[in-house]
Coordinates of C-alpha atoms in Angstrom, one line a residue:
D1 CA -5.1 -14.1 27.0
G2 CA -7.3 -17.2 27.1
P3 CA -6.9 -19.9 29.8
E4 CA -4.6 -22.1 27.5
A5 CA -2.5 -19.3 26.2
A6 CA 0.1 -19.8 29.0
E7 CA 0.5 -23.4 28.0
L8 CA 1.7 -22.7 24.5
S9 CA 5.4 -22.6 23.6
R10 CA 4.8 -19.8 21.1
P11 CA 3.2 -16.2 21.2
V12 CA -0.5 -16.2 20.6
G13 CA -1.5 -14.1 17.5
D14 CA -3.4 -10.9 18.3
F15 CA -6.4 -10.8 15.8
T16 CA -7.5 -7.5 17.2
N17 CA -4.3 -5.9 15.8
Q18 CA -5.6 -4.2 12.6
L19 CA -2.1 -3.6 11.4
E20 CA -1.5 -7.3 11.2
M21 CA -5.0 -8.3 10.1
I22 CA -5.0 -6.1 7.0
S23 CA -2.1 -8.2 5.6
L24 CA -3.5 -11.6 6.5
Q25 CA -5.5 -13.2 3.7
D26 CA -9.0 -14.9 4.4
S27 CA -7.8 -17.8 2.4
A28 CA -4.8 -18.2 4.8
L29 CA -7.2 -18.2 7.9
Y30 CA -9.4 -20.8 6.2
T31 CA -6.4 -23.0 5.4
I32 CA -5.1 -22.9 8.9
V33 CA -8.5 -23.7 10.4
T34 CA -9.0 -26.6 7.9
E35 CA -5.5 -28.2 7.9
G36 CA -4.1 -27.0 11.2
Q37 CA -0.6 -25.7 11.8
G38 CA 2.1 -27.5 13.8
E39 CA 1.5 -29.5 16.9
Q40 CA -0.5 -26.9 18.7
M41 CA -3.1 -26.0 16.1
P42 CA -5.2 -29.0 15.2
A43 CA -7.1 -29.4 11.9
F44 CA -10.8 -29.0 12.0
I45 CA -11.8 -30.4 8.6
D46 CA -13.6 -33.3 10.2
E47 CA -15.1 -31.3 13.0
L48 CA -16.6 -28.3 11.2
T49 CA -18.4 -28.1 7.8
D50 CA -17.0 -25.8 5.1
E51 CA -19.6 -23.2 5.9
Q52 CA -18.7 -23.3 9.6
R53 CA -15.0 -22.9 8.7
W54 CA -15.7 -19.9 6.7
A55 CA -17.8 -18.5 9.6
V56 CA -14.7 -18.9 11.9
V57 CA -12.7 -16.9 9.3
A58 CA -15.4 -14.2 9.3
F59 CA -15.5 -14.1 13.1
T60 CA -11.7 -13.9 13.3
R61 CA -11.7 -11.0 10.8
S62 CA -14.3 -9.2 12.9
L63 CA -12.1 -9.3 16.0
S64 CA -10.1 -6.2 14.6
L65 CA -13.2 -4.1 14.0
A66 CA -15.0 -1.7 16.3
N67 CA -18.4 -2.6 17.9
T68 CA -17.9 -6.4 17.5
E69 CA -20.4 -6.9 20.4
V70 CA -23.3 -6.3 17.9
I71 CA -22.1 -8.9 15.3
G72 CA -24.9 -11.5 14.9
Q73 CA -27.5 -9.3 16.6
T74 CA -30.6 -8.2 14.7
P75 CA -30.0 -4.6 13.7
A76 CA -32.4 -2.0 14.8
P77 CA -34.7 -0.5 12.3
V78 CA -33.1 2.2 10.2
E79 CA -34.7 5.5 10.2
T80 CA -35.5 6.3 6.6
A81 CA -36.7 9.9 6.9
E82 CA -34.3 12.5 5.6
P83 CA -32.4 14.2 8.5
E84 CA -33.7 17.6 9.5
T85 CA -31.6 20.5 8.3
T86 CA -30.6 23.3 10.5
A87 CA -32.0 26.9 10.3
E88 CA -29.0 28.0 8.3
A89 CA -30.0 25.9 5.3
R90 CA -30.7 28.1 2.3
T91 CA -30.8 28.3 -1.4
G92 CA -27.9 30.4 -2.9
T93 CA -25.0 30.6 -5.4
I94 CA -21.7 28.8 -4.9
T95 CA -18.8 30.4 -6.7
G96 CA -15.2 29.7 -7.2
Q97 CA -12.0 30.4 -9.2
V98 CA -9.8 28.0 -11.1
A99 CA -6.1 28.9 -10.7
N100 CA -3.0 27.3 -12.1
G101 CA -0.4 26.6 -9.4
T102 CA 2.4 26.2 -11.9
A103 CA 4.6 29.3 -12.6
G104 CA 3.7 30.5 -16.0
G105 CA 0.7 28.1 -16.3
V106 CA -2.5 29.4 -17.7
V107 CA -6.1 28.5 -17.0
P108 CA -8.0 27.6 -20.1
D109 CA -11.5 29.0 -20.5
A110 CA -14.6 26.7 -20.7
L111 CA -13.3 24.1 -18.3
T112 CA -16.1 21.7 -17.1
V113 CA -16.4 22.2 -13.3
T114 CA -18.4 19.8 -11.2
L115 CA -19.9 20.5 -7.8
Y116 CA -20.6 17.6 -5.4
A117 CA -22.9 17.9 -2.4
I118 CA -22.1 14.9 -0.1
R119 CA -24.5 13.8 2.6
E120 CA -23.8 10.9 5.1
T121 CA -26.8 8.7 5.6
A122 CA -27.4 5.5 7.6
E123 CA -26.6 3.4 4.5
G124 CA -23.4 5.3 3.7
F125 CA -22.8 8.4 1.5
D126 CA -25.0 10.0 -1.0
N127 CA -24.1 12.7 -3.3
E128 CA -25.7 15.1 -5.8
S129 CA -23.7 16.7 -8.6
F130 CA -24.0 19.9 -10.7
A131 CA -22.0 20.9 -13.7
T132 CA -21.1 24.3 -15.1
T133 CA -18.4 25.9 -17.3
S134 CA -15.6 28.3 -16.2
G135 CA -15.3 31.7 -17.9
E136 CA -12.3 33.2 -19.6
D137 CA -10.8 34.2 -16.2
G138 CA -11.4 30.8 -14.6
S139 CA -14.3 31.8 -12.6
F140 CA -17.4 29.6 -12.1
A141 CA -20.8 29.8 -10.4
F142 CA -23.5 27.3 -9.5
E143 CA -26.8 29.1 -9.0
D144 CA -29.9 28.0 -7.0
I145 CA -27.9 25.4 -4.9
F146 CA -29.6 24.2 -1.7
I147 CA -26.7 24.8 0.8
D148 CA -27.2 22.6 3.8
P149 CA -24.8 22.7 6.8
A150 CA -25.4 19.0 7.1
E151 CA -23.6 18.4 3.8
E152 CA -20.0 18.8 2.5
Y153 CA -19.1 20.3 -0.8
V154 CA -16.2 19.9 -3.2
V155 CA -15.5 21.0 -6.8
T156 CA -13.5 19.1 -9.4
T157 CA -12.4 19.6 -13.1
T158 CA -10.4 17.7 -15.6
Y159 CA -7.3 19.2 -17.1
R160 CA -4.8 17.5 -19.4
D161 CA -6.6 14.2 -18.7
R162 CA -6.0 14.5 -15.0
L163 CA -8.7 15.0 -12.4
F164 CA -8.1 17.9 -10.0
T165 CA -10.1 18.2 -6.8
G166 CA -10.4 21.0 -4.4
E167 CA -10.8 20.8 -0.6
I168 CA -13.9 19.2 0.8
V169 CA -15.7 22.0 2.7
P170 CA -18.3 21.6 5.4
G171 CA -21.7 23.0 4.5
E172 CA -21.7 25.4 7.5
D173 CA -18.5 27.0 6.1
V174 CA -20.0 27.2 2.6
S175 CA -23.1 28.8 3.9
E176 CA -20.9 31.6 5.4
N177 CA -18.5 31.8 2.6
P178 CA -19.8 30.2 -0.7
D179 CA -16.5 30.4 -2.5
L180 CA -14.7 27.2 -3.4
P181 CA -11.2 27.6 -5.0
L182 CA -9.8 25.0 -7.3
T183 CA -6.1 24.7 -8.3
I184 CA -4.8 22.9 -11.4
Y185 CA -1.3 22.2 -12.3
E186 CA 0.9 21.6 -15.4
L187 CA 2.4 18.1 -15.6
T188 CA 5.8 16.7 -15.3
E189 CA 7.3 13.2 -15.7
D190 CA 10.7 14.2 -14.4
P191 CA 11.6 11.8 -11.5
T192 CA 14.2 14.1 -10.0
V193 CA 11.3 16.2 -8.5
I194 CA 10.3 13.4 -6.4
T195 CA 11.9 12.8 -3.0
I196 CA 11.3 9.8 -0.5
T197 CA 11.0 11.6 2.8
S198 CA 10.4 8.5 5.0
M199 CA 10.0 4.8 4.9
D200 CA 8.7 2.4 7.5
I201 CA 9.1 -1.3 7.3
Q202 CA 7.4 -3.6 9.8
V203 CA 8.5 -7.3 9.7
N204 CA 6.6 -10.1 11.4
A205 CA 8.3 -13.5 11.2
V206 CA 5.9 -16.4 11.6
G207 CA 6.3 -20.0 10.7
D208 CA 8.2 -20.2 7.4
G209 CA 7.7 -16.7 6.2
L210 CA 8.0 -12.9 6.8
Q211 CA 4.8 -10.9 6.6
V212 CA 6.0 -7.3 5.7
L213 CA 4.0 -4.1 6.0
Q214 CA 5.5 -1.1 4.4
E215 CA 4.9 2.6 3.9
A216 CA 6.7 5.1 1.8
V217 CA 6.1 8.7 1.8
F218 CA 7.0 10.8 -1.3
R219 CA 7.2 14.6 -1.7
N220 CA 6.9 16.5 -5.0
T221 CA 9.4 19.4 -4.8
S222 CA 8.3 21.0 -8.0
D223 CA 5.2 23.2 -8.8
R224 CA 3.9 20.6 -11.4
L225 CA 1.7 17.5 -10.8
Y226 CA 4.0 14.5 -11.0
T227 CA 2.4 11.9 -13.2
N228 CA 3.3 9.7 -16.3
S229 CA 2.1 9.3 -19.9
L230 CA 2.0 5.5 -19.3
Q231 CA -1.7 4.7 -19.1
T232 CA -2.5 1.6 -17.0
A233 CA -6.2 1.7 -17.4
Q234 CA -8.9 4.1 -18.8
N235 CA -8.3 7.5 -17.3
Q236 CA -5.6 6.0 -15.0
Y237 CA -1.9 6.9 -15.4
A238 CA 1.2 5.7 -13.6
S239 CA 2.9 7.9 -11.0
V240 CA 5.5 6.8 -8.5
V241 CA 7.1 3.3 -8.5
V242 CA 8.0 1.2 -5.5
G243 CA 10.4 -1.7 -5.8
L244 CA 9.9 -5.1 -4.0
P245 CA 12.5 -7.4 -2.7
P246 CA 13.1 -10.7 -4.8
G247 CA 10.7 -13.4 -3.9
A248 CA 7.9 -11.1 -2.6
V249 CA 4.4 -12.7 -3.1
S250 CA 0.8 -11.8 -2.1
I251 CA 1.2 -8.1 -2.6
A252 CA -1.8 -6.5 -0.9
F253 CA -3.0 -2.8 -0.5
P254 CA -5.2 -2.2 2.5
G255 CA -8.4 -0.5 1.2
S256 CA -6.9 0.6 -2.1
N257 CA -6.7 -2.4 -4.5
D258 CA -7.9 -0.4 -7.5
R259 CA -5.3 2.3 -7.0
Y260 CA -2.2 0.2 -7.7
V261 CA -0.8 -1.9 -10.4
V262 CA 1.6 -4.7 -9.8
G263 CA 3.9 -5.9 -12.7
E264 CA 3.7 -9.4 -13.8
E265 CA 7.2 -10.1 -12.4
Q266 CA 6.0 -8.8 -9.0
S267 CA 9.1 -6.7 -8.8
V268 CA 7.4 -3.3 -8.7
V269 CA 4.3 -1.6 -7.4
V270 CA 3.0 1.3 -9.6
D271 CA 0.8 3.9 -8.0
T272 CA -1.7 5.6 -10.2
V273 CA -2.6 8.7 -8.0
P274 CA -0.5 11.7 -9.2
V275 CA 1.8 13.3 -6.6
T276 CA 0.6 16.9 -5.9
P277 CA 3.2 19.7 -5.3
G278 CA 3.9 20.3 -1.6
E279 CA 1.9 17.5 -0.1
D280 CA 2.8 14.2 1.4
H281 CA 2.0 11.2 -0.7
S282 CA 1.8 7.9 1.1
V283 CA 2.0 4.4 -0.5
L284 CA 1.0 1.6 1.8
F285 CA 1.3 -2.1 1.0
S286 CA 2.2 -5.5 2.4
Y287 CA 3.8 -8.7 1.0
F288 CA 5.0 -12.1 2.0
L289 CA 8.5 -13.5 1.8
P290 CA 9.5 -17.0 2.3
Y291 CA 12.0 -17.4 5.2
S292 CA 13.8 -20.2 7.0
D293 CA 16.5 -19.0 9.4
G294 CA 18.1 -16.3 7.4
A295 CA 17.3 -13.7 4.7
V296 CA 19.0 -10.8 2.9
I297 CA 16.3 -8.2 2.1
E298 CA 17.1 -5.3 -0.3
Q299 CA 14.5 -2.7 -0.9
P300 CA 15.3 -0.7 -4.1
V301 CA 14.5 2.9 -4.3
F302 CA 13.8 4.6 -7.6
Y303 CA 14.0 8.1 -6.6
R304 CA 16.2 10.3 -4.3
M305 CA 15.7 9.6 -0.7
D306 CA 16.3 12.1 2.0
G307 CA 14.7 11.2 5.2
A308 CA 14.2 8.8 8.0
A309 CA 13.9 5.1 7.6
R310 CA 12.5 2.9 10.4
L311 CA 12.6 -1.0 10.6
Q312 CA 10.6 -3.0 13.2
V313 CA 11.1 -6.7 13.5
N314 CA 9.2 -9.3 15.5
P315 CA 10.1 -11.5 17.3
T316 CA 12.8 -9.9 19.2
T317 CA 14.9 -13.1 19.2
L318 CA 15.7 -12.7 15.6
G319 CA 19.2 -11.3 14.7
V320 CA 19.1 -8.1 12.7
S321 CA 22.0 -6.3 11.1
S322 CA 22.3 -3.4 8.7
D323 CA 25.0 -0.9 7.7
Q324 CA 22.4 1.8 7.2
L325 CA 20.1 1.4 10.2
A326 CA 21.1 1.6 13.8
P327 CA 19.4 -0.2 16.7
V328 CA 17.3 2.0 18.9
G329 CA 15.8 -0.6 21.3
T330 CA 12.5 -2.4 21.6
E331 CA 9.1 -0.8 21.0
T332 CA 5.7 -2.2 21.8
V333 CA 3.0 -1.8 19.3
Q334 CA -0.4 -3.0 20.4
T335 CA 1.1 -5.5 22.9
V336 CA 3.7 -6.9 20.3
S337 CA 7.3 -6.2 21.0
Y338 CA 9.5 -5.2 18.0
L339 CA 13.3 -4.7 17.7
T340 CA 13.5 -1.2 16.2
F341 CA 16.1 0.2 13.9
S342 CA 16.3 3.7 12.4
G343 CA 18.5 6.0 10.3
D344 CA 18.6 9.2 8.3
L345 CA 19.2 8.1 4.7
Q346 CA 20.5 10.0 1.8
L347 CA 20.2 7.7 -1.2
S348 CA 20.2 8.1 -5.0
S349 CA 18.0 6.5 -7.5
G350 CA 19.1 2.9 -7.9
D351 CA 20.3 2.5 -4.3
V352 CA 18.8 0.0 -1.8
V353 CA 17.6 -0.1 1.8
R354 CA 19.3 -3.2 2.9
F355 CA 19.1 -5.4 6.1
E356 CA 19.8 -9.0 7.1
L357 CA 17.8 -11.3 9.3
S358 CA 19.0 -14.4 11.0
G359 CA 17.6 -17.0 13.4
Q360 CA 14.7 -19.2 13.6
P361 CA 11.2 -17.7 14.3
P362 CA 8.9 -19.4 16.7
S363 CA 6.6 -22.1 15.1
A364 CA 3.3 -20.4 14.2
A365 CA 0.7 -20.3 11.7
A366 CA 2.3 -18.5 8.7
P367 CA 0.1 -16.5 6.5
Q368 CA -0.1 -18.6 3.3
G369 CA 0.1 -16.3 0.4
T370 CA -2.8 -16.3 -2.1
P371 CA -1.5 -16.4 -5.7
L372 CA -1.3 -12.8 -6.9
S373 CA -3.4 -13.6 -9.9
N374 CA -6.3 -14.6 -7.5
A375 CA -6.2 -11.5 -5.4
P376 CA -9.6 -9.9 -5.5
G377 CA -9.8 -6.4 -7.0
L378 CA -6.1 -6.3 -7.9
L379 CA -5.3 -5.2 -11.4
I380 CA -2.6 -7.5 -12.8
V381 CA -1.1 -6.5 -16.1
G382 CA 2.3 -7.0 -17.9
L383 CA 3.9 -3.7 -17.1
I384 CA 7.6 -4.5 -16.6
V385 CA 8.7 -3.4 -20.0
E386 CA 6.6 -0.3 -20.0
I387 CA 7.4 0.6 -16.4
A388 CA 11.0 0.8 -17.3
L389 CA 10.2 3.9 -19.3
I390 CA 8.9 5.8 -16.3
G391 CA 11.4 8.5 -15.9
G392 CA 14.1 6.0 -16.8
V393 CA 14.4 5.0 -13.1
L394 CA 13.9 1.3 -13.5
Y395 CA 16.2 1.3 -16.5
L396 CA 18.9 3.1 -14.7
F397 CA 18.5 0.9 -11.7
L398 CA 18.8 -2.3 -13.7
R399 CA 21.9 -0.9 -15.5
R400 CA 23.4 0.2 -12.1
R401 CA 25.8 -2.1 -10.4
R402 CA 25.1 -2.6 -6.9
P403 CA 27.9 -2.1 -4.4
A404 CA 29.3 -5.3 -3.0
P405 CA 28.5 -6.3 0.5
P406 CA 31.3 -6.6 3.2
T407 CA 33.5 -9.6 2.4
A408 CA 33.1 -10.9 5.9
S409 CA 29.4 -11.5 5.3
K410 CA 29.7 -13.2 1.8
T411 CA 29.2 -16.8 3.1
G412 CA 26.2 -15.8 5.3
L413 CA 24.7 -14.0 2.2
I414 CA 25.2 -17.0 0.0
D415 CA 23.6 -19.3 2.6
A416 CA 20.7 -17.0 3.1
L417 CA 20.1 -16.7 -0.7
V418 CA 20.1 -20.5 -1.0
R419 CA 17.5 -20.8 1.7
Q420 CA 15.4 -18.1 0.0
I421 CA 15.5 -20.2 -3.3
A422 CA 14.4 -23.2 -1.2
E423 CA 11.5 -21.4 0.3
L424 CA 10.5 -20.1 -3.0
D425 CA 10.5 -23.7 -4.3
N426 CA 8.3 -24.7 -1.4
A427 CA 5.9 -21.9 -2.1
H428 CA 5.7 -23.0 -5.7
D429 CA 5.2 -26.7 -4.9
A430 CA 2.3 -25.6 -2.5
G431 CA 0.5 -23.9 -5.3
Q432 CA 1.1 -20.4 -4.0
L433 CA 2.9 -19.2 -7.1
D434 CA 2.1 -19.6 -10.8
E435 CA 4.7 -21.1 -13.0
D436 CA 5.8 -17.8 -14.8
S437 CA 6.2 -15.8 -11.6
Y438 CA 8.0 -18.7 -10.0
Q439 CA 10.5 -19.0 -12.7
R440 CA 11.2 -15.2 -12.9
Q441 CA 11.6 -14.8 -9.2
R442 CA 13.9 -17.9 -9.0
N443 CA 16.1 -16.6 -11.8
Q444 CA 16.4 -13.3 -9.9
L445 CA 17.6 -15.0 -6.8
K446 CA 19.9 -17.4 -8.8
A447 CA 21.5 -14.4 -10.5
R448 CA 22.0 -12.7 -7.2
L449 CA 23.6 -16.0 -5.8
A450 CA 25.9 -16.3 -8.9
E451 CA 27.1 -12.8 -8.3
F452 CA 28.2 -13.5 -4.8
I453 CA 29.7 -16.9 -5.7
G454 CA 31.7 -15.2 -8.5
K455 CA 33.2 -12.9 -6.0
E456 CA 34.5 -15.6 -3.6

């Protein structure tokens, strides 16, 4: 909303929008400041030093944070004294009972149970831990514990190499009722117990690409913990798998980089948090797709889906079509207008959520994708072969023949796929993709193109 905004021929990006900023890489902001973008964003490589350009990036990132008015100010001295506890603080015994939530499941004796006392401080969170062993009936007790209403308490145990955590209970509640239950479950790798209950896809078209933010919510309908025997790291096992459209790059996970694994081919995202029975399990991620003036986007699902899907597309000048999702109008999200489509979907494993985009987005600074191998904190391993073993879902999907699109749209689909290949080539030439990933993704798109050409 600055004085020059009205003179621009394109919308001005809103850097206070956290939903958009979480999917925009610092390296992309730095490149835009350094090299400029289009006619209305000049390059500052000769005007600002390298350090100053990174300072601009840091400031831009801060606009989506709270209390930005204090950035750059000298912080007030931090009080280092321990906070005073309330009169209810006391020394006592915290007890609990380990239960098995799976029908017919047993609770082994001599489980190691750990109690964490968590306190928030000016520097963050501190915790103190205590360990004990459960009895034959699953009961446990921690004696001589200083119970402080200003703290929070939680108990954990490891069973079948999986960590089980109880509810985090405020100290004031523990003081009144010092009993902390803890539930464990038997394990299952059966993908039929998993249902996708909702899927939200938000697409922002800028410059020569699509920045996509997506959330999928899973539900475990069994009374067992859904996990997998495939170990992705020490004490870390695969759980649900989410497919990505061909050509997706710069996969990012807001605040949870160490939780997910991305296959070398960038075709799947593997979650490592088990799915607890009866609880919503959310997977949130973003990615970048090359785009010119048309794209066919297919989001594969590897589990049964029975729930609502919602698609939001910006700008509203783009054409959107889908046989699965119906238009519901325009929605405004933090001052940004989106075309919105929704539908209740009943899909089987191996089906796809599919939509088409057409039209030319306004010229803008597109988020330039950082090569996945350089994404900080992101675990990259070659998992495509092993992931195919996860409940057989990927194997079945790759074997399954996708239904042919309507004949009338074949020409448009072919044109869009040709453009996607060209955009992928451009991303590779610009150094945004390593050679192996580029070749694999290009072969995927070429195979899809050959499929449609063969049907003409």
